[in-house]
């Protein structure tokens, strides 16, 4: 019997195909935005990312690295961090504006990461190939 994680990964793999590389860091961003932490984002989604990469025969290490980078990038739009920054700087009430302002650099950073890691994948780089 297949696990729930495998079934979810299979559905994502069927839906996204090899374009999953583009969505992988966005999953990390979403996890950091929801949870407030890259660590929790990785705990939530790294297994799913690994399983999806395995199904798609993509380098698992690079896909999980995209997840991790996305989580780190997502900290700039994380509600917890924005609220803490506003409270510290005395700009309470501007949280929504700050999050909206930071979305553009967040997307740009994700695009840069996808281009770099996607280029490595297209070039055939795999630090730990499947046996």
PDB file of C-alpha atoms in Angstrom:
ATOM      1  CA  UNK A   1       0.000   0.000   0.000  1.00  0.00           C
ATOM      2  CA  UNK A   2       1.350   3.426  -0.962  1.00  0.00           C
ATOM      3  CA  UNK A   3       1.866   6.063   1.708  1.00  0.00           C
ATOM      4  CA  UNK A   4      -0.001   9.363   1.759  1.00  0.00           C
ATOM      5  CA  UNK A   5       3.276  11.155   1.003  1.00  0.00           C
ATOM      6  CA  UNK A   6       3.842   9.003  -2.084  1.00  0.00           C
ATOM      7  CA  UNK A   7       0.296   9.596  -3.331  1.00  0.00           C
ATOM      8  CA  UNK A   8       0.659  13.365  -2.894  1.00  0.00           C
ATOM      9  CA  UNK A   9       4.081  13.328  -4.581  1.00  0.00           C
ATOM     10  CA  UNK A  10       2.706  11.250  -7.464  1.00  0.00           C
ATOM     11  CA  UNK A  11      -0.138  13.730  -7.949  1.00  0.00           C
ATOM     12  CA  UNK A  12       2.273  16.667  -7.964  1.00  0.00           C
ATOM     13  CA  UNK A  13       4.621  14.838 -10.337  1.00  0.00           C
ATOM     14  CA  UNK A  14       1.749  14.061 -12.709  1.00  0.00           C
ATOM     15  CA  UNK A  15       0.530  17.648 -12.570  1.00  0.00           C
ATOM     16  CA  UNK A  16       3.827  19.533 -12.805  1.00  0.00           C
ATOM     17  CA  UNK A  17       6.141  17.108 -14.590  1.00  0.00           C
ATOM     18  CA  UNK A  18       9.680  18.376 -15.050  1.00  0.00           C
ATOM     19  CA  UNK A  19       8.411  21.928 -14.494  1.00  0.00           C
ATOM     20  CA  UNK A  20       8.379  20.943 -10.823  1.00  0.00           C
ATOM     21  CA  UNK A  21      11.827  22.541 -10.602  1.00  0.00           C
ATOM     22  CA  UNK A  22      10.105  25.921 -10.977  1.00  0.00           C
ATOM     23  CA  UNK A  23       7.572  25.206  -8.225  1.00  0.00           C
ATOM     24  CA  UNK A  24       9.952  23.626  -5.730  1.00  0.00           C
ATOM     25  CA  UNK A  25      11.298  26.852  -4.161  1.00  0.00           C
ATOM     26  CA  UNK A  26       7.783  28.305  -4.133  1.00  0.00           C
ATOM     27  CA  UNK A  27       6.709  25.417  -1.909  1.00  0.00           C
ATOM     28  CA  UNK A  28       9.547  26.395   0.435  1.00  0.00           C
ATOM     29  CA  UNK A  29       8.393  30.021   0.387  1.00  0.00           C
ATOM     30  CA  UNK A  30       4.838  28.942   1.173  1.00  0.00           C
ATOM     31  CA  UNK A  31       6.035  26.802   4.070  1.00  0.00           C
ATOM     32  CA  UNK A  32       8.096  29.633   5.567  1.00  0.00           C
ATOM     33  CA  UNK A  33       5.255  32.112   5.076  1.00  0.00           C
ATOM     34  CA  UNK A  34       2.773  29.835   6.837  1.00  0.00           C
ATOM     35  CA  UNK A  35       5.019  28.607   9.631  1.00  0.00           C
ATOM     36  CA  UNK A  36       7.410  31.476  10.232  1.00  0.00           C
ATOM     37  CA  UNK A  37      10.503  29.310   9.934  1.00  0.00           C
ATOM     38  CA  UNK A  38      12.678  27.736   7.277  1.00  0.00           C
ATOM     39  CA  UNK A  39      13.257  24.793   9.605  1.00  0.00           C
ATOM     40  CA  UNK A  40       9.541  24.108   9.940  1.00  0.00           C
ATOM     41  CA  UNK A  41       9.079  24.626   6.192  1.00  0.00           C
ATOM     42  CA  UNK A  42      11.716  21.960   5.571  1.00  0.00           C
ATOM     43  CA  UNK A  43      10.140  19.650   8.137  1.00  0.00           C
ATOM     44  CA  UNK A  44       6.764  20.017   6.452  1.00  0.00           C
ATOM     45  CA  UNK A  45       7.777  19.779   2.813  1.00  0.00           C
ATOM     46  CA  UNK A  46      11.285  18.293   2.355  1.00  0.00           C
ATOM     47  CA  UNK A  47       9.954  14.721   2.331  1.00  0.00           C
ATOM     48  CA  UNK A  48       7.349  15.635  -0.262  1.00  0.00           C
ATOM     49  CA  UNK A  49       9.971  17.375  -2.387  1.00  0.00           C
ATOM     50  CA  UNK A  50      12.338  14.391  -2.123  1.00  0.00           C
ATOM     51  CA  UNK A  51       9.621  11.898  -3.059  1.00  0.00           C
ATOM     52  CA  UNK A  52       8.453  14.025  -6.003  1.00  0.00           C
ATOM     53  CA  UNK A  53      12.040  14.348  -7.255  1.00  0.00           C
ATOM     54  CA  UNK A  54      12.452  10.573  -6.997  1.00  0.00           C
ATOM     55  CA  UNK A  55       9.306   9.966  -9.047  1.00  0.00           C
ATOM     56  CA  UNK A  56      10.406  12.478 -11.703  1.00  0.00           C
ATOM     57  CA  UNK A  57      14.001  11.124 -11.731  1.00  0.00           C
ATOM     58  CA  UNK A  58      15.317  14.565 -10.796  1.00  0.00           C
ATOM     59  CA  UNK A  59      18.345  14.981  -8.500  1.00  0.00           C
ATOM     60  CA  UNK A  60      16.815  14.743  -5.028  1.00  0.00           C
ATOM     61  CA  UNK A  61      19.586  16.734  -3.359  1.00  0.00           C
ATOM     62  CA  UNK A  62      19.097  19.669  -5.714  1.00  0.00           C
ATOM     63  CA  UNK A  63      15.310  19.631  -5.345  1.00  0.00           C
ATOM     64  CA  UNK A  64      15.543  19.562  -1.549  1.00  0.00           C
ATOM     65  CA  UNK A  65      18.143  22.349  -1.811  1.00  0.00           C
ATOM     66  CA  UNK A  66      15.572  24.359  -3.785  1.00  0.00           C
ATOM     67  CA  UNK A  67      13.085  23.708  -0.967  1.00  0.00           C
ATOM     68  CA  UNK A  68      15.612  24.952   1.578  1.00  0.00           C
ATOM     69  CA  UNK A  69      16.490  28.047  -0.433  1.00  0.00           C
ATOM     70  CA  UNK A  70      12.802  28.791  -0.953  1.00  0.00           C
ATOM     71  CA  UNK A  71      12.215  28.552   2.787  1.00  0.00           C
ATOM     72  CA  UNK A  72      15.074  30.947   3.453  1.00  0.00           C
ATOM     73  CA  UNK A  73      13.751  33.355   0.828  1.00  0.00           C
ATOM     74  CA  UNK A  74      10.242  33.040   2.270  1.00  0.00           C
ATOM     75  CA  UNK A  75      11.397  34.423   5.600  1.00  0.00           C
ATOM     76  CA  UNK A  76      11.283  37.912   4.092  1.00  0.00           C
ATOM     77  CA  UNK A  77       7.499  37.662   3.713  1.00  0.00           C
ATOM     78  CA  UNK A  78       6.906  35.585   6.838  1.00  0.00           C
ATOM     79  CA  UNK A  79       4.229  37.208   8.978  1.00  0.00           C
ATOM     80  CA  UNK A  80       6.069  36.473  12.242  1.00  0.00           C
ATOM     81  CA  UNK A  81       9.250  38.186  11.085  1.00  0.00           C
ATOM     82  CA  UNK A  82       7.451  41.177   9.585  1.00  0.00           C
ATOM     83  CA  UNK A  83       5.418  41.730  12.764  1.00  0.00           C
ATOM     84  CA  UNK A  84       8.576  41.474  14.885  1.00  0.00           C
ATOM     85  CA  UNK A  85      10.425  43.917  12.615  1.00  0.00           C
ATOM     86  CA  UNK A  86       7.540  46.399  12.710  1.00  0.00           C
ATOM     87  CA  UNK A  87       7.297  46.173  16.497  1.00  0.00           C
ATOM     88  CA  UNK A  88      11.042  46.706  16.828  1.00  0.00           C
ATOM     89  CA  UNK A  89      11.185  49.689  14.474  1.00  0.00           C
ATOM     90  CA  UNK A  90       7.970  51.324  15.662  1.00  0.00           C
ATOM     91  CA  UNK A  91       6.157  50.925  12.343  1.00  0.00           C
ATOM     92  CA  UNK A  92       3.239  48.861  13.626  1.00  0.00           C
ATOM     93  CA  UNK A  93       0.349  48.941  11.169  1.00  0.00           C
ATOM     94  CA  UNK A  94       2.539  48.733   8.059  1.00  0.00           C
ATOM     95  CA  UNK A  95       2.851  44.950   8.015  1.00  0.00           C
ATOM     96  CA  UNK A  96       0.697  44.449   4.910  1.00  0.00           C
ATOM     97  CA  UNK A  97       2.595  47.106   2.980  1.00  0.00           C
ATOM     98  CA  UNK A  98       5.934  45.569   3.944  1.00  0.00           C
ATOM     99  CA  UNK A  99       4.827  42.083   2.901  1.00  0.00           C
ATOM    100  CA  UNK A 100       3.493  43.396  -0.446  1.00  0.00           C
ATOM    101  CA  UNK A 101       6.746  45.304  -1.019  1.00  0.00           C
ATOM    102  CA  UNK A 102       8.851  42.219  -0.289  1.00  0.00           C
ATOM    103  CA  UNK A 103       6.921  39.908  -2.612  1.00  0.00           C
ATOM    104  CA  UNK A 104       8.709  41.278  -5.703  1.00  0.00           C
ATOM    105  CA  UNK A 105      12.259  40.605  -4.422  1.00  0.00           C
ATOM    106  CA  UNK A 106      11.046  37.228  -3.147  1.00  0.00           C
ATOM    107  CA  UNK A 107       9.866  36.222  -6.624  1.00  0.00           C
ATOM    108  CA  UNK A 108      13.059  37.579  -8.219  1.00  0.00           C
ATOM    109  CA  UNK A 109      15.248  35.577  -5.806  1.00  0.00           C
ATOM    110  CA  UNK A 110      13.201  32.455  -6.520  1.00  0.00           C
ATOM    111  CA  UNK A 111      13.647  33.002 -10.262  1.00  0.00           C
ATOM    112  CA  UNK A 112      17.420  33.361  -9.850  1.00  0.00           C
ATOM    113  CA  UNK A 113      17.584  30.173  -7.778  1.00  0.00           C
ATOM    114  CA  UNK A 114      15.492  28.271 -10.345  1.00  0.00           C
ATOM    115  CA  UNK A 115      17.719  29.474 -13.195  1.00  0.00           C
ATOM    116  CA  UNK A 116      20.935  28.457 -11.416  1.00  0.00           C
ATOM    117  CA  UNK A 117      19.766  25.080 -10.097  1.00  0.00           C
ATOM    118  CA  UNK A 118      17.694  24.376 -13.208  1.00  0.00           C
ATOM    119  CA  UNK A 119      20.830  24.988 -15.260  1.00  0.00           C
ATOM    120  CA  UNK A 120      22.709  22.467 -13.139  1.00  0.00           C
ATOM    121  CA  UNK A 121      19.938  19.909 -13.624  1.00  0.00           C
ATOM    122  CA  UNK A 122      19.805  20.484 -17.398  1.00  0.00           C
ATOM    123  CA  UNK A 123      23.607  20.148 -17.511  1.00  0.00           C
ATOM    124  CA  UNK A 124      23.237  16.730 -15.860  1.00  0.00           C
ATOM    125  CA  UNK A 125      24.786  17.643 -12.516  1.00  0.00           C
ATOM    126  CA  UNK A 126      23.724  15.232  -9.791  1.00  0.00           C
ATOM    127  CA  UNK A 127      25.838  15.173  -6.627  1.00  0.00           C
ATOM    128  CA  UNK A 128      24.360  11.831  -5.518  1.00  0.00           C
ATOM    129  CA  UNK A 129      23.090   9.823  -8.502  1.00  0.00           C
ATOM    130  CA  UNK A 130      20.644   6.987  -7.949  1.00  0.00           C
ATOM    131  CA  UNK A 131      22.287   3.551  -7.673  1.00  0.00           C
TER     132      UNK A 131
END
